[in-house]
PDB file of C-alpha atoms in Angstrom:
ATOM      1  CA  UNK M   1     179.873 122.503  -5.854  1.00  0.00           C
ATOM      2  CA  UNK M   2     179.296 119.503  -8.090  1.00  0.00           C
ATOM      3  CA  UNK M   3     179.925 115.965  -6.603  1.00  0.00           C
ATOM      4  CA  UNK M   4     182.698 115.422  -9.524  1.00  0.00           C
ATOM      5  CA  UNK M   5     184.557 118.496  -8.150  1.00  0.00           C
ATOM      6  CA  UNK M   6     184.024 117.587  -4.627  1.00  0.00           C
ATOM      7  CA  UNK M   7     185.673 114.125  -5.435  1.00  0.00           C
ATOM      8  CA  UNK M   8     188.575 115.857  -7.252  1.00  0.00           C
ATOM      9  CA  UNK M   9     189.303 117.711  -4.038  1.00  0.00           C
ATOM     10  CA  UNK M  10     189.429 114.544  -1.981  1.00  0.00           C
ATOM     11  CA  UNK M  11     192.950 113.101  -1.189  1.00  0.00           C
ATOM     12  CA  UNK M  12     193.630 109.962  -2.997  1.00  0.00           C
ATOM     13  CA  UNK M  13     193.310 106.718  -1.333  1.00  0.00           C
ATOM     14  CA  UNK M  14     196.945 105.747  -1.653  1.00  0.00           C
ATOM     15  CA  UNK M  15     200.132 107.376  -2.381  1.00  0.00           C
ATOM     16  CA  UNK M  16     203.259 105.380  -2.111  1.00  0.00           C
ATOM     17  CA  UNK M  17     206.938 105.734  -3.388  1.00  0.00           C
ATOM     18  CA  UNK M  18     208.948 102.733  -4.529  1.00  0.00           C
ATOM     19  CA  UNK M  19     212.720 102.793  -5.127  1.00  0.00           C
ATOM     20  CA  UNK M  20     213.387  99.190  -6.050  1.00  0.00           C
ATOM     21  CA  UNK M  21     211.208  98.710  -9.226  1.00  0.00           C
ATOM     22  CA  UNK M  22     213.240  95.609 -10.291  1.00  0.00           C
ATOM     23  CA  UNK M  23     212.236  93.911  -7.052  1.00  0.00           C
ATOM     24  CA  UNK M  24     208.599  94.679  -7.465  1.00  0.00           C
ATOM     25  CA  UNK M  25     208.646  93.305 -10.881  1.00  0.00           C
ATOM     26  CA  UNK M  26     210.431  90.155  -9.464  1.00  0.00           C
ATOM     27  CA  UNK M  27     207.536  89.565  -6.995  1.00  0.00           C
ATOM     28  CA  UNK M  28     204.705  90.302  -9.390  1.00  0.00           C
ATOM     29  CA  UNK M  29     206.343  88.206 -12.207  1.00  0.00           C
ATOM     30  CA  UNK M  30     206.460  85.248  -9.673  1.00  0.00           C
ATOM     31  CA  UNK M  31     202.462  84.936  -9.893  1.00  0.00           C
ATOM     32  CA  UNK M  32     202.351  85.488 -13.718  1.00  0.00           C
ATOM     33  CA  UNK M  33     202.107  82.110 -14.938  1.00  0.00           C
ATOM     34  CA  UNK M  34     200.478  82.969 -18.330  1.00  0.00           C
ATOM     35  CA  UNK M  35     199.880  85.869 -20.743  1.00  0.00           C
ATOM     36  CA  UNK M  36     196.790  88.048 -20.329  1.00  0.00           C
ATOM     37  CA  UNK M  37     196.302  87.692 -16.694  1.00  0.00           C
ATOM     38  CA  UNK M  38     194.009  89.894 -14.507  1.00  0.00           C
ATOM     39  CA  UNK M  39     194.583  90.689 -10.862  1.00  0.00           C
ATOM     40  CA  UNK M  40     192.705  92.112  -8.014  1.00  0.00           C
ATOM     41  CA  UNK M  41     194.507  94.661  -5.977  1.00  0.00           C
ATOM     42  CA  UNK M  42     193.471  95.187  -2.226  1.00  0.00           C
ATOM     43  CA  UNK M  43     194.505  98.315  -0.473  1.00  0.00           C
ATOM     44  CA  UNK M  44     195.010  98.664   3.200  1.00  0.00           C
ATOM     45  CA  UNK M  45     197.027 100.842   5.917  1.00  0.00           C
ATOM     46  CA  UNK M  46     199.321  97.686   6.153  1.00  0.00           C
ATOM     47  CA  UNK M  47     200.093  97.425   2.468  1.00  0.00           C
ATOM     48  CA  UNK M  48     199.011  96.174  -0.832  1.00  0.00           C
ATOM     49  CA  UNK M  49     197.989  92.592  -1.798  1.00  0.00           C
ATOM     50  CA  UNK M  50     197.753  91.510  -5.196  1.00  0.00           C
ATOM     51  CA  UNK M  51     195.502  88.444  -6.042  1.00  0.00           C
ATOM     52  CA  UNK M  52     195.756  86.138  -8.961  1.00  0.00           C
ATOM     53  CA  UNK M  53     193.641  83.116  -9.518  1.00  0.00           C
ATOM     54  CA  UNK M  54     192.482  80.592 -12.186  1.00  0.00           C
ATOM     55  CA  UNK M  55     189.530  78.402 -12.430  1.00  0.00           C
ATOM     56  CA  UNK M  56     188.967  78.137  -8.603  1.00  0.00           C
ATOM     57  CA  UNK M  57     191.838  75.671  -8.415  1.00  0.00           C
ATOM     58  CA  UNK M  58     194.810  77.910  -8.106  1.00  0.00           C
ATOM     59  CA  UNK M  59     195.266  81.143  -6.363  1.00  0.00           C
ATOM     60  CA  UNK M  60     198.326  83.365  -5.586  1.00  0.00           C
ATOM     61  CA  UNK M  61     198.802  86.341  -3.394  1.00  0.00           C
ATOM     62  CA  UNK M  62     201.654  88.853  -3.325  1.00  0.00           C
ATOM     63  CA  UNK M  63     201.913  90.801   0.057  1.00  0.00           C
ATOM     64  CA  UNK M  64     203.679  94.217  -0.409  1.00  0.00           C
ATOM     65  CA  UNK M  65     203.801  95.365   3.174  1.00  0.00           C
ATOM     66  CA  UNK M  66     204.016  99.270   3.753  1.00  0.00           C
ATOM     67  CA  UNK M  67     207.742  98.819   4.866  1.00  0.00           C
ATOM     68  CA  UNK M  68     208.677  98.049   1.074  1.00  0.00           C
ATOM     69  CA  UNK M  69     207.970 101.511   0.427  1.00  0.00           C
ATOM     70  CA  UNK M  70     209.916 104.737   0.867  1.00  0.00           C
ATOM     71  CA  UNK M  71     206.498 106.681   1.388  1.00  0.00           C
ATOM     72  CA  UNK M  72     203.189 105.093   2.251  1.00  0.00           C
ATOM     73  CA  UNK M  73     200.336 107.564   2.695  1.00  0.00           C
ATOM     74  CA  UNK M  74     196.792 105.669   3.106  1.00  0.00           C
ATOM     75  CA  UNK M  75     193.598 107.783   3.418  1.00  0.00           C
ATOM     76  CA  UNK M  76     190.947 105.428   2.405  1.00  0.00           C
ATOM     77  CA  UNK M  77     188.139 104.039   4.570  1.00  0.00           C
ATOM     78  CA  UNK M  78     188.215 100.140   4.611  1.00  0.00           C
ATOM     79  CA  UNK M  79     190.049  98.261   2.144  1.00  0.00           C
ATOM     80  CA  UNK M  80     189.455  99.269  -1.598  1.00  0.00           C
ATOM     81  CA  UNK M  81     189.593  96.434  -4.140  1.00  0.00           C
ATOM     82  CA  UNK M  82     189.667  96.817  -7.850  1.00  0.00           C
ATOM     83  CA  UNK M  83     190.775  94.784 -10.866  1.00  0.00           C
ATOM     84  CA  UNK M  84     193.449  95.318 -13.345  1.00  0.00           C
ATOM     85  CA  UNK M  85     195.492  93.731 -15.984  1.00  0.00           C
ATOM     86  CA  UNK M  86     198.608  92.049 -14.162  1.00  0.00           C
ATOM     87  CA  UNK M  87     200.455  92.429 -17.718  1.00  0.00           C
ATOM     88  CA  UNK M  88     200.046  96.086 -17.837  1.00  0.00           C
ATOM     89  CA  UNK M  89     201.039  96.616 -14.288  1.00  0.00           C
ATOM     90  CA  UNK M  90     204.285  94.460 -14.684  1.00  0.00           C
ATOM     91  CA  UNK M  91     205.097  96.056 -18.202  1.00  0.00           C
ATOM     92  CA  UNK M  92     204.396  99.403 -16.971  1.00  0.00           C
ATOM     93  CA  UNK M  93     206.892  98.861 -14.135  1.00  0.00           C
ATOM     94  CA  UNK M  94     209.463  97.443 -16.505  1.00  0.00           C
ATOM     95  CA  UNK M  95     209.549 100.574 -18.303  1.00  0.00           C
ATOM     96  CA  UNK M  96     210.239 102.744 -15.398  1.00  0.00           C
ATOM     97  CA  UNK M  97     212.855 100.315 -14.261  1.00  0.00           C
ATOM     98  CA  UNK M  98     214.662 100.929 -17.664  1.00  0.00           C
ATOM     99  CA  UNK M  99     215.410 104.401 -16.378  1.00  0.00           C
ATOM    100  CA  UNK M 100     218.066 103.334 -13.910  1.00  0.00           C
ATOM    101  CA  UNK M 101     218.486 101.665 -10.577  1.00  0.00           C
ATOM    102  CA  UNK M 102     218.079 105.150  -8.883  1.00  0.00           C
ATOM    103  CA  UNK M 103     214.687 105.689 -10.124  1.00  0.00           C
ATOM    104  CA  UNK M 104     211.766 106.385  -7.681  1.00  0.00           C
ATOM    105  CA  UNK M 105     208.371 105.757  -8.839  1.00  0.00           C
ATOM    106  CA  UNK M 106     205.096 107.069  -7.177  1.00  0.00           C
ATOM    107  CA  UNK M 107     202.151 104.941  -7.325  1.00  0.00           C
ATOM    108  CA  UNK M 108     198.842 106.717  -6.734  1.00  0.00           C
ATOM    109  CA  UNK M 109     195.227 105.552  -6.608  1.00  0.00           C
ATOM    110  CA  UNK M 110     192.629 106.594  -7.705  1.00  0.00           C
ATOM    111  CA  UNK M 111     193.451 109.039 -10.789  1.00  0.00           C
ATOM    112  CA  UNK M 112     190.957 111.320 -12.109  1.00  0.00           C
ATOM    113  CA  UNK M 113     189.167 108.282 -14.025  1.00  0.00           C
ATOM    114  CA  UNK M 114     189.722 105.709 -11.279  1.00  0.00           C
ATOM    115  CA  UNK M 115     192.968 104.741 -12.855  1.00  0.00           C
ATOM    116  CA  UNK M 116     196.188 103.548 -11.064  1.00  0.00           C
ATOM    117  CA  UNK M 117     198.796 106.305 -11.735  1.00  0.00           C
ATOM    118  CA  UNK M 118     202.602 105.531 -12.081  1.00  0.00           C
ATOM    119  CA  UNK M 119     205.009 108.496 -12.380  1.00  0.00           C
ATOM    120  CA  UNK M 120     208.647 109.190 -11.719  1.00  0.00           C
ATOM    121  CA  UNK M 121     209.700 111.314  -8.576  1.00  0.00           C
ATOM    122  CA  UNK M 122     212.406 113.971  -8.891  1.00  0.00           C
ATOM    123  CA  UNK M 123     213.707 112.567 -11.977  1.00  0.00           C
ATOM    124  CA  UNK M 124     216.480 114.888 -13.512  1.00  0.00           C
ATOM    125  CA  UNK M 125     215.552 114.562 -17.139  1.00  0.00           C
ATOM    126  CA  UNK M 126     211.913 115.171 -16.858  1.00  0.00           C
ATOM    127  CA  UNK M 127     209.196 112.851 -15.943  1.00  0.00           C
ATOM    128  CA  UNK M 128     207.456 109.675 -16.977  1.00  0.00           C
ATOM    129  CA  UNK M 129     203.834 109.101 -16.502  1.00  0.00           C
ATOM    130  CA  UNK M 130     201.551 106.066 -16.949  1.00  0.00           C
ATOM    131  CA  UNK M 131     197.989 105.469 -16.304  1.00  0.00           C
ATOM    132  CA  UNK M 132     196.637 101.876 -15.967  1.00  0.00           C
ATOM    133  CA  UNK M 133     192.763 101.493 -16.316  1.00  0.00           C
ATOM    134  CA  UNK M 134     191.130  99.758 -13.338  1.00  0.00           C
ATOM    135  CA  UNK M 135     187.562  98.090 -13.284  1.00  0.00           C
ATOM    136  CA  UNK M 136     184.964  97.145 -10.835  1.00  0.00           C
ATOM    137  CA  UNK M 137     185.071  93.605  -9.858  1.00  0.00           C
ATOM    138  CA  UNK M 138     182.362  91.186 -11.497  1.00  0.00           C
ATOM    139  CA  UNK M 139     182.977  88.535  -8.705  1.00  0.00           C
ATOM    140  CA  UNK M 140     184.797  88.134  -5.475  1.00  0.00           C
ATOM    141  CA  UNK M 141     187.935  85.839  -4.994  1.00  0.00           C
ATOM    142  CA  UNK M 142     187.182  82.274  -4.231  1.00  0.00           C
ATOM    143  CA  UNK M 143     187.641  81.237  -0.696  1.00  0.00           C
ATOM    144  CA  UNK M 144     190.762  78.909  -0.500  1.00  0.00           C
ATOM    145  CA  UNK M 145     189.822  78.226   3.051  1.00  0.00           C
ATOM    146  CA  UNK M 146     193.175  76.972   4.172  1.00  0.00           C
ATOM    147  CA  UNK M 147     192.852  75.226   7.640  1.00  0.00           C
ATOM    148  CA  UNK M 148     195.651  73.329   9.317  1.00  0.00           C
ATOM    149  CA  UNK M 149     194.938  69.604   9.997  1.00  0.00           C
ATOM    150  CA  UNK M 150     195.649  69.555  13.682  1.00  0.00           C
ATOM    151  CA  UNK M 151     197.915  71.166  16.321  1.00  0.00           C
ATOM    152  CA  UNK M 152     201.000  70.464  14.360  1.00  0.00           C
ATOM    153  CA  UNK M 153     200.931  71.604  10.774  1.00  0.00           C
ATOM    154  CA  UNK M 154     202.252  69.228   8.146  1.00  0.00           C
ATOM    155  CA  UNK M 155     204.859  71.065   6.217  1.00  0.00           C
ATOM    156  CA  UNK M 156     208.173  70.788   4.692  1.00  0.00           C
ATOM    157  CA  UNK M 157     210.962  73.414   3.459  1.00  0.00           C
ATOM    158  CA  UNK M 158     212.874  72.634   0.287  1.00  0.00           C
ATOM    159  CA  UNK M 159     215.325  74.855  -1.470  1.00  0.00           C
ATOM    160  CA  UNK M 160     213.219  76.804  -4.197  1.00  0.00           C
ATOM    161  CA  UNK M 161     215.685  75.833  -7.014  1.00  0.00           C
ATOM    162  CA  UNK M 162     215.318  71.941  -6.310  1.00  0.00           C
ATOM    163  CA  UNK M 163     211.473  72.268  -5.927  1.00  0.00           C
ATOM    164  CA  UNK M 164     211.342  74.092  -9.418  1.00  0.00           C
ATOM    165  CA  UNK M 165     213.726  71.422 -11.020  1.00  0.00           C
ATOM    166  CA  UNK M 166     211.669  68.517  -9.383  1.00  0.00           C
ATOM    167  CA  UNK M 167     208.389  69.648 -10.663  1.00  0.00           C
ATOM    168  CA  UNK M 168     209.740  70.309 -14.204  1.00  0.00           C
ATOM    169  CA  UNK M 169     211.544  66.958 -14.245  1.00  0.00           C
ATOM    170  CA  UNK M 170     208.115  65.188 -13.788  1.00  0.00           C
ATOM    171  CA  UNK M 171     206.409  67.219 -16.652  1.00  0.00           C
ATOM    172  CA  UNK M 172     203.759  65.179 -18.414  1.00  0.00           C
ATOM    173  CA  UNK M 173     201.030  67.003 -20.368  1.00  0.00           C
ATOM    174  CA  UNK M 174     197.701  66.901 -18.749  1.00  0.00           C
ATOM    175  CA  UNK M 175     199.013  64.822 -15.829  1.00  0.00           C
ATOM    176  CA  UNK M 176     199.054  65.138 -12.042  1.00  0.00           C
ATOM    177  CA  UNK M 177     201.718  65.002  -9.393  1.00  0.00           C
ATOM    178  CA  UNK M 178     201.453  63.243  -6.152  1.00  0.00           C
ATOM    179  CA  UNK M 179     203.072  64.551  -3.076  1.00  0.00           C
ATOM    180  CA  UNK M 180     203.667  61.963  -0.478  1.00  0.00           C
ATOM    181  CA  UNK M 181     204.942  62.706   3.103  1.00  0.00           C
ATOM    182  CA  UNK M 182     206.010  59.860   5.332  1.00  0.00           C
ATOM    183  CA  UNK M 183     207.380  60.373   8.981  1.00  0.00           C
ATOM    184  CA  UNK M 184     209.393  57.240   9.465  1.00  0.00           C
ATOM    185  CA  UNK M 185     211.960  57.613   7.917  1.00  0.00           C
ATOM    186  CA  UNK M 186     211.142  61.168   7.170  1.00  0.00           C
ATOM    187  CA  UNK M 187     210.855  61.711   3.504  1.00  0.00           C
ATOM    188  CA  UNK M 188     208.849  63.750   0.927  1.00  0.00           C
ATOM    189  CA  UNK M 189     208.242  62.099  -2.381  1.00  0.00           C
ATOM    190  CA  UNK M 190     207.001  63.480  -5.815  1.00  0.00           C
ATOM    191  CA  UNK M 191     205.471  60.898  -8.152  1.00  0.00           C
ATOM    192  CA  UNK M 192     204.610  61.905 -11.867  1.00  0.00           C
ATOM    193  CA  UNK M 193     201.487  60.415 -13.388  1.00  0.00           C
ATOM    194  CA  UNK M 194     202.250  58.960 -16.873  1.00  0.00           C
ATOM    195  CA  UNK M 195     205.952  58.318 -16.161  1.00  0.00           C
ATOM    196  CA  UNK M 196     205.647  54.680 -14.828  1.00  0.00           C
ATOM    197  CA  UNK M 197     207.844  54.559 -11.826  1.00  0.00           C
ATOM    198  CA  UNK M 198     209.630  57.833 -12.001  1.00  0.00           C
ATOM    199  CA  UNK M 199     209.596  59.713  -8.797  1.00  0.00           C
ATOM    200  CA  UNK M 200     211.786  62.102  -6.787  1.00  0.00           C
ATOM    201  CA  UNK M 201     212.606  61.648  -3.225  1.00  0.00           C
ATOM    202  CA  UNK M 202     213.716  64.137  -0.634  1.00  0.00           C
ATOM    203  CA  UNK M 203     215.023  62.305   2.571  1.00  0.00           C
ATOM    204  CA  UNK M 204     215.146  64.555   5.540  1.00  0.00           C
ATOM    205  CA  UNK M 205     218.254  63.170   7.251  1.00  0.00           C
ATOM    206  CA  UNK M 206     220.301  62.643   4.058  1.00  0.00           C
ATOM    207  CA  UNK M 207     221.374  66.244   3.363  1.00  0.00           C
ATOM    208  CA  UNK M 208     220.394  69.665   4.522  1.00  0.00           C
ATOM    209  CA  UNK M 209     220.563  70.705   0.912  1.00  0.00           C
ATOM    210  CA  UNK M 210     217.481  68.685   0.123  1.00  0.00           C
ATOM    211  CA  UNK M 211     215.043  69.418   2.950  1.00  0.00           C
ATOM    212  CA  UNK M 212     215.652  72.435   5.143  1.00  0.00           C
ATOM    213  CA  UNK M 213     212.679  71.501   7.543  1.00  0.00           C
ATOM    214  CA  UNK M 214     210.129  68.598   7.975  1.00  0.00           C
ATOM    215  CA  UNK M 215     207.162  68.224  10.016  1.00  0.00           C
ATOM    216  CA  UNK M 216     204.835  65.445   9.703  1.00  0.00           C
ATOM    217  CA  UNK M 217     203.449  62.622  12.213  1.00  0.00           C
ATOM    218  CA  UNK M 218     201.511  60.269   9.789  1.00  0.00           C
ATOM    219  CA  UNK M 219     201.922  59.343   6.132  1.00  0.00           C
ATOM    220  CA  UNK M 220     199.974  61.551   3.796  1.00  0.00           C
ATOM    221  CA  UNK M 221     199.515  61.703  -0.003  1.00  0.00           C
ATOM    222  CA  UNK M 222     197.569  64.077  -2.434  1.00  0.00           C
ATOM    223  CA  UNK M 223     197.417  64.326  -6.237  1.00  0.00           C
ATOM    224  CA  UNK M 224     197.635  67.951  -7.817  1.00  0.00           C
ATOM    225  CA  UNK M 225     197.298  68.851 -11.346  1.00  0.00           C
ATOM    226  CA  UNK M 226     200.708  69.174 -13.131  1.00  0.00           C
ATOM    227  CA  UNK M 227     199.815  72.664 -14.679  1.00  0.00           C
ATOM    228  CA  UNK M 228     198.654  74.189 -11.515  1.00  0.00           C
ATOM    229  CA  UNK M 229     201.654  72.930  -9.345  1.00  0.00           C
ATOM    230  CA  UNK M 230     204.173  73.937 -12.144  1.00  0.00           C
ATOM    231  CA  UNK M 231     202.553  77.538 -12.022  1.00  0.00           C
ATOM    232  CA  UNK M 232     203.863  78.020  -8.394  1.00  0.00           C
ATOM    233  CA  UNK M 233     207.541  77.746  -9.492  1.00  0.00           C
ATOM    234  CA  UNK M 234     207.783  78.474 -13.089  1.00  0.00           C
ATOM    235  CA  UNK M 235     208.511  82.191 -12.653  1.00  0.00           C
ATOM    236  CA  UNK M 236     210.508  82.325  -9.429  1.00  0.00           C
ATOM    237  CA  UNK M 237     213.090  85.087  -9.717  1.00  0.00           C
ATOM    238  CA  UNK M 238     216.568  84.015 -10.601  1.00  0.00           C
ATOM    239  CA  UNK M 239     217.828  85.926  -7.633  1.00  0.00           C
ATOM    240  CA  UNK M 240     215.819  83.822  -5.469  1.00  0.00           C
ATOM    241  CA  UNK M 241     217.100  80.593  -7.130  1.00  0.00           C
ATOM    242  CA  UNK M 242     220.797  82.017  -6.972  1.00  0.00           C
ATOM    243  CA  UNK M 243     220.459  82.981  -3.182  1.00  0.00           C
ATOM    244  CA  UNK M 244     219.558  79.238  -2.698  1.00  0.00           C
ATOM    245  CA  UNK M 245     216.546  80.353  -0.577  1.00  0.00           C
ATOM    246  CA  UNK M 246     213.955  77.834   0.682  1.00  0.00           C
ATOM    247  CA  UNK M 247     210.122  77.416  -0.224  1.00  0.00           C
ATOM    248  CA  UNK M 248     207.680  76.191   2.376  1.00  0.00           C
ATOM    249  CA  UNK M 249     204.847  73.707   1.549  1.00  0.00           C
ATOM    250  CA  UNK M 250     202.073  73.057   3.963  1.00  0.00           C
ATOM    251  CA  UNK M 251     199.250  70.651   3.501  1.00  0.00           C
ATOM    252  CA  UNK M 252     196.007  71.611   5.072  1.00  0.00           C
ATOM    253  CA  UNK M 253     192.507  70.067   5.510  1.00  0.00           C
ATOM    254  CA  UNK M 254     191.319  68.525   2.245  1.00  0.00           C
ATOM    255  CA  UNK M 255     194.700  68.499   0.883  1.00  0.00           C
ATOM    256  CA  UNK M 256     194.977  72.230   0.190  1.00  0.00           C
ATOM    257  CA  UNK M 257     198.445  72.901  -0.684  1.00  0.00           C
ATOM    258  CA  UNK M 258     200.191  76.252   0.378  1.00  0.00           C
ATOM    259  CA  UNK M 259     203.476  77.081  -1.006  1.00  0.00           C
ATOM    260  CA  UNK M 260     205.309  80.141   0.149  1.00  0.00           C
ATOM    261  CA  UNK M 261     208.234  82.087  -1.321  1.00  0.00           C
ATOM    262  CA  UNK M 262     210.202  84.965  -0.046  1.00  0.00           C
ATOM    263  CA  UNK M 263     211.278  87.511  -2.754  1.00  0.00           C
ATOM    264  CA  UNK M 264     213.776  90.603  -1.887  1.00  0.00           C
ATOM    265  CA  UNK M 265     212.408  93.916  -2.712  1.00  0.00           C
ATOM    266  CA  UNK M 266     215.190  96.406  -2.065  1.00  0.00           C
ATOM    267  CA  UNK M 267     218.360  97.864  -3.205  1.00  0.00           C
ATOM    268  CA  UNK M 268     221.417  96.467  -1.047  1.00  0.00           C
ATOM    269  CA  UNK M 269     223.124  99.064   0.853  1.00  0.00           C
ATOM    270  CA  UNK M 270     220.626 101.842   0.321  1.00  0.00           C
ATOM    271  CA  UNK M 271     219.282 103.520   3.350  1.00  0.00           C
ATOM    272  CA  UNK M 272     215.482 103.094   4.121  1.00  0.00           C
ATOM    273  CA  UNK M 273     213.153 104.774   6.509  1.00  0.00           C
ATOM    274  CA  UNK M 274     211.886 101.427   7.828  1.00  0.00           C
ATOM    275  CA  UNK M 275     215.358  99.974   8.487  1.00  0.00           C
ATOM    276  CA  UNK M 276     215.847  97.947  11.594  1.00  0.00           C
ATOM    277  CA  UNK M 277     218.296  98.710  14.337  1.00  0.00           C
ATOM    278  CA  UNK M 278     221.470  97.747  12.534  1.00  0.00           C
ATOM    279  CA  UNK M 279     220.447  99.827   9.579  1.00  0.00           C
ATOM    280  CA  UNK M 280     219.399  97.141   7.256  1.00  0.00           C
ATOM    281  CA  UNK M 281     215.780  97.349   6.005  1.00  0.00           C
ATOM    282  CA  UNK M 282     213.516  94.237   6.157  1.00  0.00           C
ATOM    283  CA  UNK M 283     212.054  94.519   2.735  1.00  0.00           C
ATOM    284  CA  UNK M 284     210.725  91.080   1.736  1.00  0.00           C
ATOM    285  CA  UNK M 285     207.626  90.387  -0.510  1.00  0.00           C
ATOM    286  CA  UNK M 286     205.743  87.273   0.747  1.00  0.00           C
ATOM    287  CA  UNK M 287     204.302  85.203  -2.322  1.00  0.00           C
ATOM    288  CA  UNK M 288     201.600  82.598  -1.318  1.00  0.00           C
ATOM    289  CA  UNK M 289     200.212  80.045  -3.618  1.00  0.00           C
ATOM    290  CA  UNK M 290     196.925  77.834  -2.944  1.00  0.00           C
ATOM    291  CA  UNK M 291     196.552  74.846  -4.865  1.00  0.00           C
ATOM    292  CA  UNK M 292     193.309  72.502  -4.507  1.00  0.00           C
ATOM    293  CA  UNK M 293     193.915  68.779  -4.393  1.00  0.00           C
ATOM    294  CA  UNK M 294     192.195  66.629  -6.915  1.00  0.00           C
ATOM    295  CA  UNK M 295     189.322  64.734  -5.441  1.00  0.00           C
ATOM    296  CA  UNK M 296     190.491  61.161  -5.902  1.00  0.00           C
ATOM    297  CA  UNK M 297     193.020  60.135  -3.242  1.00  0.00           C
ATOM    298  CA  UNK M 298     193.473  56.332  -3.091  1.00  0.00           C
ATOM    299  CA  UNK M 299     196.949  56.215  -1.597  1.00  0.00           C
ATOM    300  CA  UNK M 300     197.217  56.922   2.040  1.00  0.00           C
ATOM    301  CA  UNK M 301     194.610  59.827   2.228  1.00  0.00           C
ATOM    302  CA  UNK M 302     195.112  62.310   4.893  1.00  0.00           C
ATOM    303  CA  UNK M 303     193.099  61.881   7.962  1.00  0.00           C
ATOM    304  CA  UNK M 304     191.416  65.234   8.740  1.00  0.00           C
ATOM    305  CA  UNK M 305     189.808  64.278  11.882  1.00  0.00           C
TER     306      UNK M 305
END
């Protein structure tokens, strides 16, 4: 038997079924900050990780745990990684979502020519099939090397809608935004370079509608490129903003900024095999952005020691 014929008889690395295509599109669109983006997909027994990055300064990860899928059959050894067009992946899923909310899509990898296969499952009016070409990675993703600054992480949580609005209000082409945390009184400040004295304050004790949580024991301040910071909120799904959810921001060693969003992937009221003990599935996609700080910090630099 030829090697190609033998390979054809091997089970695919992954077969999974998804019943909330719209939720998946929301999660992937969250990290789609420009057209013609490429992504890296990493498969494992625990789920799928989608990685998008730019210029070694901005990286985003979408964690799609196996619990998000109706079926998740994993047969690969190790963790296969491959590249593909994020645009084609999102646009392909959008085509399937147009078939109706009850549509179930099978995701299979690899296909006969190492493609990522999308197709309908038990669709009453025939079937829809799509194959997205994948490619071998030329380089590996940069190491974001996020390390906490001490025993107590420096972090705060703000409503996602307010975070998006604050960053957009400080827009200035080619500029930077400074994020300042001070412990006494607890407050987070966003300052825009190029706007003179314009800044936005989030005092912790003023209202729980501003800061949901705050954790900082000393003043810290870092500058970040506006275009990279804006990318972390520019495509937050409308449902997340409407639900008034919170986004958590953590500053690590060297000013590395981690921003975490939660996106619901699931249809309300629909039974799911991974539901909890009250019958409601825990189907949340975790979105993480990592933004490197600019090298110059003259105002209250963080003490990494």
